[in-house]
Coordinates of C-alpha atoms in Angstrom, one line a residue:
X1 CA 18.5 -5.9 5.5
X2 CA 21.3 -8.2 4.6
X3 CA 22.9 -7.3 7.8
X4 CA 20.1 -7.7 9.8
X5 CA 19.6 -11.2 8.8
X6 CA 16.5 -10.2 7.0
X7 CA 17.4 -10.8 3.4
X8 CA 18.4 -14.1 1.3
X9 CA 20.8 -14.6 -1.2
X10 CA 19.2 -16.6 -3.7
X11 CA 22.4 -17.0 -6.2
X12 CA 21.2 -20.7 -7.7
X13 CA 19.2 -20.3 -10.9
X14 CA 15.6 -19.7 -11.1
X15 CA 12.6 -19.7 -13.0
X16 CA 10.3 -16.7 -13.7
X17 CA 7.6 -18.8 -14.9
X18 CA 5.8 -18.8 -11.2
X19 CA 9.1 -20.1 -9.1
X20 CA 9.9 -16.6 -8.3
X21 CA 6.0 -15.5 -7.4
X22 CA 6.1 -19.1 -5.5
X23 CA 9.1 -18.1 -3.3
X24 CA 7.6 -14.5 -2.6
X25 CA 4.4 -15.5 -1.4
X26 CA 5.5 -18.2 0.5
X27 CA 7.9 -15.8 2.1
X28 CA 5.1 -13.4 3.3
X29 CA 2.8 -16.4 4.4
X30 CA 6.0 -17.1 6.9
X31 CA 7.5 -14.1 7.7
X32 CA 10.8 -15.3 6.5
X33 CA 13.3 -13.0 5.7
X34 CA 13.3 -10.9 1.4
X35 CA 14.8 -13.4 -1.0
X36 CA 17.3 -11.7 -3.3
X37 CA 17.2 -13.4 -6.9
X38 CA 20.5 -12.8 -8.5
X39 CA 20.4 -15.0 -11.9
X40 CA 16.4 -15.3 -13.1
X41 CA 16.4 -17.7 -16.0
X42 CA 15.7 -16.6 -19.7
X43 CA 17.4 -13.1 -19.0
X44 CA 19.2 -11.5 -21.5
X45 CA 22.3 -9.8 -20.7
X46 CA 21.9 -6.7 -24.0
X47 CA 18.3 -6.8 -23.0
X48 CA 18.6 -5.3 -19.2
X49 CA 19.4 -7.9 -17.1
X50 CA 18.2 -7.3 -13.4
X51 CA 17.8 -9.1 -10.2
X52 CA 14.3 -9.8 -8.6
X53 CA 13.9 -8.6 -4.6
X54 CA 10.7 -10.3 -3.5
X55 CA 8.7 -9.0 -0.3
X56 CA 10.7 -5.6 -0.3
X57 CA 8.3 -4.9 2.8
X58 CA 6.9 -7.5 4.1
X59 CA 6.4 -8.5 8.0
X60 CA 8.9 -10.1 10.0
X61 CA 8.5 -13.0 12.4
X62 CA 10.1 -11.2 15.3
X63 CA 6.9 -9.4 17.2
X64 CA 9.6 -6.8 18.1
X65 CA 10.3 -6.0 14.8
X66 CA 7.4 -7.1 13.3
X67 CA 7.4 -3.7 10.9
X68 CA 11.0 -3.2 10.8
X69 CA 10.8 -3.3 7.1
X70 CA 8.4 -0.9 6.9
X71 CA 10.5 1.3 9.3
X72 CA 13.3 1.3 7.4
X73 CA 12.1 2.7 4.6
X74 CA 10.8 5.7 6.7
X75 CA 14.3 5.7 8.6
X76 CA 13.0 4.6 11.6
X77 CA 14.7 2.3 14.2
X78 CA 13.7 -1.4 13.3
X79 CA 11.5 -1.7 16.6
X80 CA 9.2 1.0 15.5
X81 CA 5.5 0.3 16.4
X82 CA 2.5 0.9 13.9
X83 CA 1.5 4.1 16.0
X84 CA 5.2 5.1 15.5
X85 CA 5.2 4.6 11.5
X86 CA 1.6 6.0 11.2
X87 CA 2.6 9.0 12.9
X88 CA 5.6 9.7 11.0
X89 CA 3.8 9.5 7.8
X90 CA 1.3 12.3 9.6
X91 CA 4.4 14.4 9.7
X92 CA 5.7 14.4 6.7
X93 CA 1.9 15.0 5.3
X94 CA 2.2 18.6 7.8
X95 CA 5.6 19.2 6.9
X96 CA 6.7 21.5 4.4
X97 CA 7.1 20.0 1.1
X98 CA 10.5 20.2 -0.1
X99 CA 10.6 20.5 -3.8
X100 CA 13.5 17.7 -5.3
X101 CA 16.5 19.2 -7.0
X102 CA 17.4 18.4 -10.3
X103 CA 20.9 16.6 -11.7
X104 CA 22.8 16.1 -14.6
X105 CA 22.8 13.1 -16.3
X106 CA 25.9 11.9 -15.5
X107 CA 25.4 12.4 -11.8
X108 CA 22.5 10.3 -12.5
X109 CA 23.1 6.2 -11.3
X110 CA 19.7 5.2 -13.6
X111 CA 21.3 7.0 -16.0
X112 CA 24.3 4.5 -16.5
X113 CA 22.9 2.2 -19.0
X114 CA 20.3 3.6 -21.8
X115 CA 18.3 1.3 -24.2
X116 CA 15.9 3.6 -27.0
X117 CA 13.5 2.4 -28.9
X118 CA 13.8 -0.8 -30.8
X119 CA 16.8 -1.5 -28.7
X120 CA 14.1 -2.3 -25.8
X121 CA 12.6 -6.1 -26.2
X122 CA 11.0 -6.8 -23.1
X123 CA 9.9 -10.4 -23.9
X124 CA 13.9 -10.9 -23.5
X125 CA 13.6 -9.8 -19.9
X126 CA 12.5 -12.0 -17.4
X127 CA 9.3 -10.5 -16.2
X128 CA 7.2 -13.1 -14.0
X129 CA 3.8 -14.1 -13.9
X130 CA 2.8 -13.9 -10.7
X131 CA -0.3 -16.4 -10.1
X132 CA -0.7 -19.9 -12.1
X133 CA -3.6 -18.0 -13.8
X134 CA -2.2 -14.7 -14.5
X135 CA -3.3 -13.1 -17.6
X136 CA 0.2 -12.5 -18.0
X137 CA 3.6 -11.2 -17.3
X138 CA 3.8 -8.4 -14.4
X139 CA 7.0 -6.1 -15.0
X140 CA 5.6 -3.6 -12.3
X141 CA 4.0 -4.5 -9.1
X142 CA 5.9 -2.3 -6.5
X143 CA 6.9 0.6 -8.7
X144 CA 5.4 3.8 -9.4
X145 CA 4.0 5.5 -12.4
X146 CA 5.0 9.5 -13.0
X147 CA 2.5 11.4 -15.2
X148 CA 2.2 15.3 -15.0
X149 CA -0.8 17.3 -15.5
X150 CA -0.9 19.5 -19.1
X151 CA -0.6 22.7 -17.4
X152 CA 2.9 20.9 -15.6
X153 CA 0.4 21.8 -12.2
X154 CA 0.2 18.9 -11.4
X155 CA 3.1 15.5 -10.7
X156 CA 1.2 12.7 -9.9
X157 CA 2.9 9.1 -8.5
X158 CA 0.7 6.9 -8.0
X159 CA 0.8 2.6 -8.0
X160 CA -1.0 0.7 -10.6
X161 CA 0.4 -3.1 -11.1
X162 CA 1.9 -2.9 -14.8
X163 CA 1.4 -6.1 -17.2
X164 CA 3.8 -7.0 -20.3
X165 CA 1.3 -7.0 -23.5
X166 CA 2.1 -10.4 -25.0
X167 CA 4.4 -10.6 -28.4
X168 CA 4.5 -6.7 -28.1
X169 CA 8.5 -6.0 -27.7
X170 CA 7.7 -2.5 -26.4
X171 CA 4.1 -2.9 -25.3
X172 CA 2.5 -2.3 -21.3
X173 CA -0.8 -1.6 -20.0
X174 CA -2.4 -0.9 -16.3
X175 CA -5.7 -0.4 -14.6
X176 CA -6.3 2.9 -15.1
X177 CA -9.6 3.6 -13.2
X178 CA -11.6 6.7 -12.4
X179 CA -11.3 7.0 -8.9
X180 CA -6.8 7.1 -9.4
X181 CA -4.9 10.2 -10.0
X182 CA -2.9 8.8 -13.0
X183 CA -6.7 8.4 -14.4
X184 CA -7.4 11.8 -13.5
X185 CA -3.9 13.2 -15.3
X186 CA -4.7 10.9 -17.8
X187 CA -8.1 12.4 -18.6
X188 CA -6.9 16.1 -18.6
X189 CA -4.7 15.1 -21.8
X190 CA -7.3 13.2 -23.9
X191 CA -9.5 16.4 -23.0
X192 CA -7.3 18.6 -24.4
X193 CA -6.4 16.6 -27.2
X194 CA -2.9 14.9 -27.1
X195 CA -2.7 11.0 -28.6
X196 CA -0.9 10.5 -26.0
X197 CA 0.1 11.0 -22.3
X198 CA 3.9 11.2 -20.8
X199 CA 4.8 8.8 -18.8
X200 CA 7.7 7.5 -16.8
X201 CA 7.4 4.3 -14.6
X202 CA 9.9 4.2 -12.0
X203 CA 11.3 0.5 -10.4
X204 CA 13.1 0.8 -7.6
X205 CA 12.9 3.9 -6.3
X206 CA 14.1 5.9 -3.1
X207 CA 13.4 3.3 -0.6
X208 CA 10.3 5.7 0.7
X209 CA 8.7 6.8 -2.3
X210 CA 6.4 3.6 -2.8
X211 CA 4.7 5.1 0.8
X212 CA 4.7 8.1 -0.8
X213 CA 3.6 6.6 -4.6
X214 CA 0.9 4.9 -2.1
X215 CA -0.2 8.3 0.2
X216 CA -4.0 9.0 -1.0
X217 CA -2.9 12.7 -0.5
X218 CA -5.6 15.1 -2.3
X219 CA -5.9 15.5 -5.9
X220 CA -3.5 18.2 -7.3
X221 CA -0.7 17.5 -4.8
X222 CA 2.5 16.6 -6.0
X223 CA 4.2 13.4 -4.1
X224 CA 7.8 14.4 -5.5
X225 CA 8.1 17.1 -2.6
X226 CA 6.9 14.7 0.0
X227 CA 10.1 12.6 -0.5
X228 CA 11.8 15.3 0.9
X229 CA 9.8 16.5 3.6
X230 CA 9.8 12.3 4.2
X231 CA 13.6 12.0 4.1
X232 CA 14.6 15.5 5.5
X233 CA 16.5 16.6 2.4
X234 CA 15.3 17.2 -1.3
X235 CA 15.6 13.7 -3.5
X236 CA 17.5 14.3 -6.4
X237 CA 16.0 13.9 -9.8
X238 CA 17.0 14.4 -13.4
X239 CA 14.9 14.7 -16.5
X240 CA 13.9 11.3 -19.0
X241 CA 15.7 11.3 -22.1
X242 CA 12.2 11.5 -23.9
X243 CA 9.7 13.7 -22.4
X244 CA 9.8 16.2 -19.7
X245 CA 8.8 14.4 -16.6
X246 CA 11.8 14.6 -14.0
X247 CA 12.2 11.1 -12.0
X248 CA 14.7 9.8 -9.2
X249 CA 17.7 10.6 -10.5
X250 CA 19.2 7.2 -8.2
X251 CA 16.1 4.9 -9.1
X252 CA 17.5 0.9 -10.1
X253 CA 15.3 1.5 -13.3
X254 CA 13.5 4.0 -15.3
X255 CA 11.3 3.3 -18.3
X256 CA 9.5 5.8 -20.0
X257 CA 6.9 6.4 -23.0
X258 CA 3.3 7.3 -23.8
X259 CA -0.2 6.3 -22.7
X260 CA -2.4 6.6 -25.1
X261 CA -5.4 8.5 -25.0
X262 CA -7.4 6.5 -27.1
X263 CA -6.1 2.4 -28.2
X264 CA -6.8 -0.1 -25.9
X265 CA -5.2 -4.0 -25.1
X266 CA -6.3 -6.4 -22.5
X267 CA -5.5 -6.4 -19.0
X268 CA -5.3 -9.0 -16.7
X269 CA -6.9 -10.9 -14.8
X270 CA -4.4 -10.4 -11.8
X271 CA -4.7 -12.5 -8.6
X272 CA -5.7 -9.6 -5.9
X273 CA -4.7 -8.3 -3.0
X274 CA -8.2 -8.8 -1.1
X275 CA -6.8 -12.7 -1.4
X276 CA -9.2 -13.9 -4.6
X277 CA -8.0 -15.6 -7.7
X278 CA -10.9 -15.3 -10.0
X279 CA -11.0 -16.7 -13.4
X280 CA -12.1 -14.0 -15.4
X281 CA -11.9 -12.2 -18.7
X282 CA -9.3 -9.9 -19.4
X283 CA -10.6 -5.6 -19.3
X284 CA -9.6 -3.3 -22.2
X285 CA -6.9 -0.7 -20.1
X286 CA -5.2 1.9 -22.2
X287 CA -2.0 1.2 -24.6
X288 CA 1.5 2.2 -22.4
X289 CA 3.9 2.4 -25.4
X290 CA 7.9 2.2 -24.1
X291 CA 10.2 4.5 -25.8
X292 CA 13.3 4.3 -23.6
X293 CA 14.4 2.3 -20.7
X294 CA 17.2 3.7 -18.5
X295 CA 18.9 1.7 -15.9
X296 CA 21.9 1.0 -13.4
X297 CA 24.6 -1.7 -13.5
X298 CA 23.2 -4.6 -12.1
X299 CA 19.8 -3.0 -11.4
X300 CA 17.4 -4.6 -8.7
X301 CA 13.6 -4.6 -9.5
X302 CA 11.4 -5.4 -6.6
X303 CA 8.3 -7.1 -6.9
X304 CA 5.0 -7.9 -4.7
X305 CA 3.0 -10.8 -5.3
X306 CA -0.1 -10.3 -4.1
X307 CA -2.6 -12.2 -2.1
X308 CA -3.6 -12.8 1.2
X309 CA -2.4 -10.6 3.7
X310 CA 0.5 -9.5 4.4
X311 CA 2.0 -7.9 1.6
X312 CA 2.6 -4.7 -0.3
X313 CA -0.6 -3.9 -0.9
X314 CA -1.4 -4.1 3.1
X315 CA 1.4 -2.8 5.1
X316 CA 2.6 0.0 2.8
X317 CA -0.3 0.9 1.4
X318 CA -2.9 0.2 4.4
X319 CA 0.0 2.3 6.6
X320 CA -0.5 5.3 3.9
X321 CA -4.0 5.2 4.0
X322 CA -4.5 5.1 7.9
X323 CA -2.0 8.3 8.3
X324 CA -4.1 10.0 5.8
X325 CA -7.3 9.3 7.6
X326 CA -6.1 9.7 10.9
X327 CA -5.0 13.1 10.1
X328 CA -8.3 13.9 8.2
X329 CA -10.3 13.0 11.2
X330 CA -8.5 15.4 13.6
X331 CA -8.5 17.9 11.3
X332 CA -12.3 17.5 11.5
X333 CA -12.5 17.5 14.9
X334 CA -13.3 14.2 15.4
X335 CA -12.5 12.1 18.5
X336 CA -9.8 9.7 17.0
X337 CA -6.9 8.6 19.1
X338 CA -5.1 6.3 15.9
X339 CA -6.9 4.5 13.0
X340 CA -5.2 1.5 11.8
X341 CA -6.5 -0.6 8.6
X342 CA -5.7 -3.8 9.9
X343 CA -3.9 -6.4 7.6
X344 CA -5.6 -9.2 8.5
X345 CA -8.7 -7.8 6.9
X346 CA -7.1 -7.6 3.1
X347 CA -7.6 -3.6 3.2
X348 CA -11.0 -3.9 3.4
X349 CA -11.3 -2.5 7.2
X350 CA -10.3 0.9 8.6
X351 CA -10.4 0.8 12.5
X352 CA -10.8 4.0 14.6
X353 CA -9.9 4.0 17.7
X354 CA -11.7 6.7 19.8
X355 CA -10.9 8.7 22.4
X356 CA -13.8 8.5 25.1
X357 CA -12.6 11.3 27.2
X358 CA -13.2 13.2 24.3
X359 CA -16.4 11.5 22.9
X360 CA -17.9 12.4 26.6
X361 CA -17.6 16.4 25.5
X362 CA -19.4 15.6 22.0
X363 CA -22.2 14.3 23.9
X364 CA -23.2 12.3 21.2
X365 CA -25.3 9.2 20.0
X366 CA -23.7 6.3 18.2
X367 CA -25.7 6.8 15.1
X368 CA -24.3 10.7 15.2
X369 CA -20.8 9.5 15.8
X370 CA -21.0 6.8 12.8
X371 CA -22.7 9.5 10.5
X372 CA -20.0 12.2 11.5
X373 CA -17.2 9.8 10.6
X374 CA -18.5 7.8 7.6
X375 CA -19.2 11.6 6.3
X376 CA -15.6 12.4 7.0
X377 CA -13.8 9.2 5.6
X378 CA -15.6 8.2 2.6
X379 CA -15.6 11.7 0.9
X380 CA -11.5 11.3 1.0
X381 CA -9.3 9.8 -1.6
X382 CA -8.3 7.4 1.2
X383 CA -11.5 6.9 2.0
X384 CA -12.6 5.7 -1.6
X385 CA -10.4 2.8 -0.9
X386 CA -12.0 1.6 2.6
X387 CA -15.4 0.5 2.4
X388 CA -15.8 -0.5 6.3
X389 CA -15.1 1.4 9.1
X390 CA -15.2 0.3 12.7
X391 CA -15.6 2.7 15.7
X392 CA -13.8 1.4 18.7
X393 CA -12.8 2.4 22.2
X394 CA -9.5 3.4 23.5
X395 CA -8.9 0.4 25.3
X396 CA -8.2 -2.0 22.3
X397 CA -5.1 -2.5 20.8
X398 CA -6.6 -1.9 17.3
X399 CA -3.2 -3.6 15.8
X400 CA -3.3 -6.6 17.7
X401 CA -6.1 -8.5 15.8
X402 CA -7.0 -10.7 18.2
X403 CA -8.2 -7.5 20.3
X404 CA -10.0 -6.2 17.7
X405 CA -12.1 -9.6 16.7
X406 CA -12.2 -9.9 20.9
X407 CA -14.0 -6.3 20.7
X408 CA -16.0 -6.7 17.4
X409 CA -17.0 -10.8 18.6
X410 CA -18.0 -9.1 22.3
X411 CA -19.2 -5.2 21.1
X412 CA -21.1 -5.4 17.7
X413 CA -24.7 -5.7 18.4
X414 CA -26.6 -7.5 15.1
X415 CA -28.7 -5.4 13.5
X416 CA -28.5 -2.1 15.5
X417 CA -25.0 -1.1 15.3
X418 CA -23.9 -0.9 11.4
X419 CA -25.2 2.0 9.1
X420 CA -24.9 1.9 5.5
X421 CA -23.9 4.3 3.2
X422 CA -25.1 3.3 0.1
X423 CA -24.8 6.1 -2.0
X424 CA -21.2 6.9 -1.9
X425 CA -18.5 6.3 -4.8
X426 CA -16.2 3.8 -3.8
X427 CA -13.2 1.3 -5.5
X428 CA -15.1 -1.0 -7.6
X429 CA -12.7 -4.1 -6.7
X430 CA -14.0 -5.7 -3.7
X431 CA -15.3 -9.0 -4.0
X432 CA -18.1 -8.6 -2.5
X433 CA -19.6 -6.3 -5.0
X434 CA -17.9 -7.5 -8.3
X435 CA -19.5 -11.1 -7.5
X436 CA -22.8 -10.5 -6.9
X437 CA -25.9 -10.1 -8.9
X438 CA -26.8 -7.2 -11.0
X439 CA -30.0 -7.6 -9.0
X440 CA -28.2 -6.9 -5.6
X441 CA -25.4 -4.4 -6.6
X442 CA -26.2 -2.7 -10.1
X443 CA -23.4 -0.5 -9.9
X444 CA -20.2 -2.4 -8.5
X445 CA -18.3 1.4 -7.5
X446 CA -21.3 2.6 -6.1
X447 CA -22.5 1.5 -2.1
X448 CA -21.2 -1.4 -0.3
X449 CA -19.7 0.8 2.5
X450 CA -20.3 0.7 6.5
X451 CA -19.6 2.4 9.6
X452 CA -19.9 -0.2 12.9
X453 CA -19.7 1.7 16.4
X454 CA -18.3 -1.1 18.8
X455 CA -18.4 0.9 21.4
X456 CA -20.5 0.2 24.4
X457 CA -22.8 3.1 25.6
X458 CA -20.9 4.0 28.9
X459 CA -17.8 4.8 26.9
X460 CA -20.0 7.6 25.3
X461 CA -19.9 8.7 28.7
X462 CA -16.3 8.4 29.0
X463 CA -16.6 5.6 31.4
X464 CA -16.0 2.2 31.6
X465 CA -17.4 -0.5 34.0
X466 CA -14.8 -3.3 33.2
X467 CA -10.8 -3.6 32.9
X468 CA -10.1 -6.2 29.9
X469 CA -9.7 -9.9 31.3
X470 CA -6.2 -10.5 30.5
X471 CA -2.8 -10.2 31.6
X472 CA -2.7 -6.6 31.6
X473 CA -5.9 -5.9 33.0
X474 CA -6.2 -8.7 35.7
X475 CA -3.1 -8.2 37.9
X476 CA -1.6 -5.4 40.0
X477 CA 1.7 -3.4 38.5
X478 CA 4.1 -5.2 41.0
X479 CA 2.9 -8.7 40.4
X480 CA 3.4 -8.1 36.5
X481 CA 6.6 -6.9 37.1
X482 CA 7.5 -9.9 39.1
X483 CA 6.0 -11.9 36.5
X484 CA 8.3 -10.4 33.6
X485 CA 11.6 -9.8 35.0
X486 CA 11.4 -14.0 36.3
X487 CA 10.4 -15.3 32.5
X488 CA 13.3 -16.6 31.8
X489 CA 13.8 -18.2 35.2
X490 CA 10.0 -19.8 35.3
X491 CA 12.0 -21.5 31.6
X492 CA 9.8 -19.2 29.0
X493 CA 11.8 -17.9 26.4
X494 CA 12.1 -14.3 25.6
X495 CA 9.8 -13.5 22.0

């Protein structure tokens, strides 16, 4: 990135109470390029010192490579288009998994510097809280968590933000809810009666393993042999120095221990990603106990501060999530040309855009088409995460947000063109639900979820009666050549 001009060396000291969080957000909210932290404040050297990368994948400001950070970590060309990124992710999911291969220690990088036990002191490290009215300290917010099933079946990675337990030296805790995998691996060891789970939690990672940490792939699927099948070659890993779980042997660093299976501590509260910063009560979230830390020379930890969109918690995750779904719904059979979860909409939305050439063979009505594809989507993993889902022709660039709220402003009829699914499970974070009355939502993981056709009904016929009334669609090929290849003569700058 530094070569590309997308990345700031911030070499001045600074604060981890808040100025680091303060930086990062305000760096998504302008598109300006990854600020670098090389000397955070209140670090200490024998401790694990380590720099901070904020906004790892954020947006850019250039529309032309508005993704390009998000590209890169796929190893696609910096001008790659959400339709190229989504697709790509699609690929890897059909690939062949290839397994990783493990290393030696000492061919290890994380491996270079090794703290055990009371050696570890993390309130020496300079872990930032992230909002002004963080419950506390976030160590982990773009890393990934590594559990294995009993049965060794089973390697789960999956992303849960990790919070320092206050005037605990060696102390962590997560959300660890029902609807996650780590929840589910979790489970399968208190059921069989261990104290305690494995666990490794990985920061800084192969640059694509958050998308892959982030995939809703199915339960029992192992993410460690998508990195290959995602990189084209099998991703090196070795084993931890206390348990058996095998991690990436090149990761900036590694810190492992136990979850237990039966203390809790209090987690949180933790500004959101759907853009809310509620003042409420920490939740008792299992005890993550830290028995080693491993580590390169001059490790870099990278760090999302969440809020509203775009960050982290949008672009990598919402690009996961709308190549899982995409690729659900053709598997189904259903008429989708790409689904995109749109950032704007704090990963709240999915969007479908559907193929009306195809619709026309399904001969179908709307309230058929919004059944068929609410019953597809929200019995998914993915779709446990997505509580609306819009239906929407062909025509709209369902990545460009002002086309979408153009279609759903122009298309959505009041009261004739939403149908509720109330009864299915879903993430029991969303605002809406959390806030309101036990009255109106008894169970806050329960309901709460949509489909919307915006379609109109000629497009069910695979016809349309209008071209959109806009440059592309109002004027003949030859006059919007004309038009482009004079810009810079009419005195328009190139964007």
């Amino acid at each position: 990135m530094l070569n590309q001009g997308d990345l700031v060396d911030i070499k001045e000291p600074v604060s981890p109470h808040l100025e680091v969080a303060a930086v990062t957000r305000r760096v998504y909210e302008t598109l300006s390029p990854a600020p670098l932290f090389h000397h955070v404040s209140g670090a200490d050297p024998k401790s694990g010192l380590f720099k901070i990368l904020g906004a790892p994948v954020g947006l850019r400001k250039s529309k032309k490579e508005r993704y390009g950070r998000m590209a890169l970590q796929l190893g696609l060309p910096v001008t790659s288009t959400a339709r190229e990124i989504v697709e790509k992710l699609i690929e890897t999911r059909n690939a062949k998994p290839l397994p990783p291969v493990t290393v030696s220690a000492s061919e290890a990088a994380c491996k270079q510097n090794i703290l055990r036990g009371d050696q570890v002191d993390l309130s020496k490290w300079p872990i930032p809280p992230l909002h002004a009215n963080d419950g506390g300290n976030y160590l982990a917010t773009y890393g990934f968590h590594i559990l294995q099933s009993p049965d060794k079946a089973w390697t789960s990675w999956s992303i849960s933000r990790t919070m320092q337990v206050a005037g605990e030296p060696r102390s962590l805790t997560a959300p660890v809810m029902p609807g996650q995998h780590i929840a589910q691996v979790h489970k399968m060891w208190a059921d069989s009666g261990a104290h305690d789970t494995p666990w490794a939690l990985v920061l800084g990672g192969p640059p694509a393993a958050a998308f892959v940490g982030g995939m809703p792939l199915p339960a029992g699927v192992s993410e460690d042999d998508y990195i290959g099948a995602l990189c084209g070659s099998p991703m090196e890993v070795v084993k931890c120095e206390t348990n058996d779980l095998l991690v990436p042997a090149h990761a900036e660093m590694v810190i492992e221990g136990r979850i237990s299976t039966s203390k809790k501590v209090p987690e949180g509260p933790m500004g959101k990603y759907h853009g809310y910063m509620f003042h409420d009560q920490p939740v008792p979230e299992p005890l993550f106990q830290v028995d080693c830390v491993t580590y390169r020379d001059n490790p870099v930890v990278p760090i999302c501060v969440a809020g509203q969109a775009a960050d982290e918690t949008h672009t990598v995750w919402g690009s996961a999530i709308s190549a899982e779904l995409l690729a659900t719904l053709r598997e189904a059979g259903f008429p989708a040309d790409f689904v995109w979860m749109p950032f704007e909409a704090q990963s709240c939305w999915i969007v479908v855009s559907v193929d009306i050439k195809k619709l026309a063979q399904m001969n179908i009505t709307a309230e058929e088409l919004c059944r068929r594809a609410g019953d597809i989507i929200f019995k998914t993993h993915a779709g446990w995460e997505v509580p609306k889902v819009f239906l929407v022709g062909d025509d709209v660039d369902i990545t460009d947000a002002h086309q979408l709220l153009w279609a759903v402003a122009t298309q959505y009829r009041p009261g004739a063109d939403e149908y509720v699914f109330g009864d299915t499970i879903g993430i029991p974070m969303l605002p809406y639900m959390t806030r309101a009355s036990k009255q109106q939502v008894p169970d806050p993981g329960k309901g709460g979820r949509s489909v919307v056709n915006l379609l109109l009904s000629s497009e069910f016929e695979g016809k349309r009666s209008w071209v959109p009334n806009n440059f592309e669609g109002s004027y003949p090929a030859d006059v919007k050549d004309q038009v482009l290849k004079k810009w810079k003569e009419y005195g328009f700058h190139e964007e």
